């Protein structure tokens, strides 16, 4: 999808704002719930999302090589507030003029990437993480169709090499995509999620 005219700054804004919306639905009783991210509670997932926002904001401003920007917050006593603040910081950083044309240092991904491509990584990650949070809470994400189509296109470009998937890597091994799957389900499965295991509660 990169290089085809997609506005990943705008797509990412929509993804991040939806992630903020669903995180804000969590109550004090929800933070210890298991999530589709194996081994992570909701508090741990939101701590990861927060660190990614801060790290990508730093990368957009030329400081992505600094490890302190990628660390999860020490104080997650109020996960929603901490996440909202980090989300605002990454949206502000990505909205600066010329950001898609900058180079982003992304240590977790092993190097530097053109800004537009780097923002596409953040975008698809937070479409999926918004779903992770919603699934944990038994609710649904609300994305426009064009956002889901863009997320599917990015997910299709993520290397499926088993040696680069699983514990310690950004995504779980890809799952088979049933014929007729919609763009969200396909993106989720390509990035290792099983939507059928997390039904929406009535």
C-alpha positions as a Python dict, from the first residue, in 0.01 Angstrom:
ca = {
    (1, 'X'): (0, 0, 0),
    (2, 'X'): (294, 228, 54),
    (3, 'X'): (383, 416, -260),
    (4, 'X'): (26, 400, -392),
    (5, 'X'): (-93, 735, -263),
    (6, 'X'): (-247, 614, 62),
    (7, 'X'): (-247, 883, 331),
    (8, 'X'): (-107, 682, 618),
    (9, 'X'): (-95, 983, 849),
    (10, 'X'): (-473, 1014, 819),
    (11, 'X'): (-531, 639, 831),
    (12, 'X'): (-315, 614, 1141),
    (13, 'X'): (-505, 900, 1306),
    (14, 'X'): (-830, 707, 1262),
    (15, 'X'): (-676, 385, 1395),
    (16, 'X'): (-524, 554, 1700),
    (17, 'X'): (-843, 743, 1784),
    (18, 'X'): (-1045, 422, 1767),
    (19, 'X'): (-788, 248, 1987),
    (20, 'X'): (-822, 532, 2239),
    (21, 'X'): (-1201, 497, 2228),
    (22, 'X'): (-1200, 127, 2308),
    (23, 'X'): (-929, 156, 2575),
    (24, 'X'): (-1144, 421, 2741),
    (25, 'X'): (-1425, 166, 2773),
    (26, 'X'): (-1222, -40, 3020),
    (27, 'X'): (-1314, -29, 3387),
    (28, 'X'): (-1096, -105, 3688),
    (29, 'X'): (-1216, -466, 3680),
    (30, 'X'): (-1101, -516, 3320),
    (31, 'X'): (-728, -452, 3340),
    (32, 'X'): (-643, -808, 3450),
    (33, 'X'): (-840, -972, 3170),
    (34, 'X'): (-655, -1196, 2925),
    (35, 'X'): (-626, -1061, 2570),
    (36, 'X'): (-578, -1206, 2221),
    (37, 'X'): (-208, -1122, 2270),
    (38, 'X'): (-102, -1448, 2435),
    (39, 'X'): (38, -1398, 2783),
    (40, 'X'): (-67, -1034, 2813),
    (41, 'X'): (-336, -890, 3033),
    (42, 'X'): (-521, -583, 2913),
    (43, 'X'): (-297, -365, 3131),
    (44, 'X'): (13, -518, 2967),
    (45, 'X'): (-131, -475, 2619),
    (46, 'X'): (-211, -109, 2680),
    (47, 'X'): (138, -56, 2827),
    (48, 'X'): (281, -197, 2502),
    (49, 'X'): (55, 24, 2290),
    (50, 'X'): (164, 325, 2498),
    (51, 'X'): (532, 246, 2448),
    (52, 'X'): (480, 208, 2074),
    (53, 'X'): (314, 549, 2054),
    (54, 'X'): (601, 713, 2242),
    (55, 'X'): (865, 526, 2042),
    (56, 'X'): (713, 609, 1705),
    (57, 'X'): (672, 973, 1807),
    (58, 'X'): (1042, 980, 1892),
    (59, 'X'): (1130, 809, 1562),
    (60, 'X'): (931, 1071, 1371),
    (61, 'X'): (1149, 1337, 1535),
    (62, 'X'): (1480, 1163, 1475),
    (63, 'X'): (1525, 999, 1817),
    (64, 'X'): (1410, 645, 1742),
    (65, 'X'): (1748, 493, 1825),
    (66, 'X'): (1718, 601, 2188),
    (67, 'X'): (1599, 295, 2387),
    (68, 'X'): (1430, 496, 2662),
    (69, 'X'): (1155, 600, 2422),
    (70, 'X'): (1053, 239, 2363),
    (71, 'X'): (1025, 134, 2728),
    (72, 'X'): (685, 63, 2875),
    (73, 'X'): (573, 314, 3139),
    (74, 'X'): (677, 240, 3495),
    (75, 'X'): (345, 372, 3629),
    (76, 'X'): (41, 202, 3476),
    (77, 'X'): (-190, 268, 3770),
    (78, 'X'): (-419, 463, 3535),
    (79, 'X'): (-371, 288, 3197),
    (80, 'X'): (-635, 486, 3012),
    (81, 'X'): (-486, 823, 3103),
    (82, 'X'): (-129, 715, 3022),
    (83, 'X'): (-240, 572, 2688),
    (84, 'X'): (-438, 885, 2593),
    (85, 'X'): (-135, 1103, 2657),
    (86, 'X'): (93, 882, 2447),
    (87, 'X'): (-163, 864, 2166),
    (88, 'X'): (-183, 1243, 2156),
    (89, 'X'): (197, 1261, 2134),
    (90, 'X'): (224, 1028, 1835),
    (91, 'X'): (-61, 1198, 1649),
    (92, 'X'): (107, 1533, 1705),
    (93, 'X'): (442, 1399, 1584),
    (94, 'X'): (298, 1240, 1269),
    (95, 'X'): (107, 1560, 1186),
    (96, 'X'): (424, 1766, 1160),
    (97, 'X'): (506, 1882, 805),
    (98, 'X'): (725, 1646, 604),
    (99, 'X'): (707, 1348, 840),
    (100, 'X'): (622, 1088, 570),
    (101, 'X'): (943, 1185, 391),
    (102, 'X'): (1169, 1138, 694),
    (103, 'X'): (1366, 828, 789),
    (104, 'X'): (1241, 647, 1100),
    (105, 'X'): (1480, 442, 1313),
    (106, 'X'): (1280, 144, 1441),
    (107, 'X'): (1513, -76, 1649),
    (108, 'X'): (1253, -345, 1709),
    (109, 'X'): (1222, -393, 1333),
    (110, 'X'): (1594, -390, 1274),
    (111, 'X'): (1675, -63, 1104),
    (112, 'X'): (1558, 254, 935),
    (113, 'X'): (1251, 289, 718),
    (114, 'X'): (1098, 564, 503),
    (115, 'X'): (849, 759, 711),
    (116, 'X'): (544, 664, 505),
    (117, 'X'): (625, 295, 542),
    (118, 'X'): (700, 330, 912),
    (119, 'X'): (367, 504, 971),
    (120, 'X'): (195, 220, 783),
    (121, 'X'): (346, -24, 1036),
    (122, 'X'): (210, 181, 1327),
    (123, 'X'): (-126, 207, 1150),
    (124, 'X'): (-183, -165, 1095),
    (125, 'X'): (-50, -246, 1442),
    (126, 'X'): (-310, -22, 1602),
    (127, 'X'): (-597, -138, 1387),
    (128, 'X'): (-515, -485, 1522),
    (129, 'X'): (-453, -367, 1878),
    (130, 'X'): (-779, -171, 1878),
    (131, 'X'): (-946, -501, 1789),
    (132, 'X'): (-745, -679, 2062),
    (133, 'X'): (-879, -437, 2322),
    (134, 'X'): (-1234, -451, 2189),
    (135, 'X'): (-1225, -832, 2181),
    (136, 'X'): (-1098, -840, 2540),
    (137, 'X'): (-1390, -623, 2646),
    (138, 'X'): (-1645, -814, 2438),
    (139, 'X'): (-1726, -522, 2213),
    (140, 'X'): (-1644, -429, 1853),
    (141, 'X'): (-1423, -185, 1669),
    (142, 'X'): (-1583, 74, 1442),
    (143, 'X'): (-1363, 145, 1140),
    (144, 'X'): (-1464, 283, 801),
    (145, 'X'): (-1434, 29, 521),
    (146, 'X'): (-1147, 213, 351),
    (147, 'X'): (-943, 190, 672),
    (148, 'X'): (-993, -186, 691),
    (149, 'X'): (-906, -229, 323),
    (150, 'X'): (-584, -34, 379),
    (151, 'X'): (-502, -242, 688),
    (152, 'X'): (-552, -562, 491),
    (153, 'X'): (-319, -434, 217),
    (154, 'X'): (-45, -358, 472),
    (155, 'X'): (-99, -692, 650),
    (156, 'X'): (-52, -874, 319),
    (157, 'X'): (295, -719, 292),
    (158, 'X'): (413, -831, 636),
    (159, 'X'): (666, -1114, 586),
    (160, 'X'): (508, -1450, 673),
    (161, 'X'): (840, -1629, 727),
    (162, 'X'): (786, -1848, 1039),
    (163, 'X'): (1140, -1763, 1150),
    (164, 'X'): (1026, -1400, 1192),
    (165, 'X'): (695, -1472, 1366),
    (166, 'X'): (603, -1575, 1719),
    (167, 'X'): (744, -1497, 2067),
    (168, 'X'): (992, -1211, 2055),
    (169, 'X'): (865, -1082, 1721),
    (170, 'X'): (605, -821, 1631),
    (171, 'X'): (342, -1070, 1512),
    (172, 'X'): (227, -1425, 1576),
    (173, 'X'): (245, -1678, 1291),
    (174, 'X'): (-5, -1609, 1015),
    (175, 'X'): (-324, -1815, 1014),
    (176, 'X'): (-517, -1951, 717),
    (177, 'X'): (-767, -1703, 576),
    (178, 'X'): (-1103, -1865, 490),
    (179, 'X'): (-1247, -1783, 151),
    (180, 'X'): (-1490, -1492, 171),
    (181, 'X'): (-1326, -1329, 474),
    (182, 'X'): (-1377, -955, 505),
    (183, 'X'): (-1082, -714, 520),
    (184, 'X'): (-1069, -697, 901),
    (185, 'X'): (-1083, -1073, 948),
    (186, 'X'): (-818, -1124, 681),
    (187, 'X'): (-586, -865, 837),
    (188, 'X'): (-633, -1021, 1180),
    (189, 'X'): (-562, -1372, 1056),
    (190, 'X'): (-261, -1264, 853),
    (191, 'X'): (-122, -1115, 1174),
    (192, 'X'): (-192, -1421, 1386),
    (193, 'X'): (-532, -1349, 1544),
    (194, 'X'): (-827, -1592, 1570),
    (195, 'X'): (-1143, -1377, 1565),
    (196, 'X'): (-1371, -1673, 1633),
    (197, 'X'): (-1207, -1725, 1973),
    (198, 'X'): (-1318, -1381, 2092),
    (199, 'X'): (-1692, -1345, 2031),
    (200, 'X'): (-1870, -1024, 2117),
    (201, 'X'): (-2065, -1050, 2441),
    (202, 'X'): (-2434, -968, 2424),
}
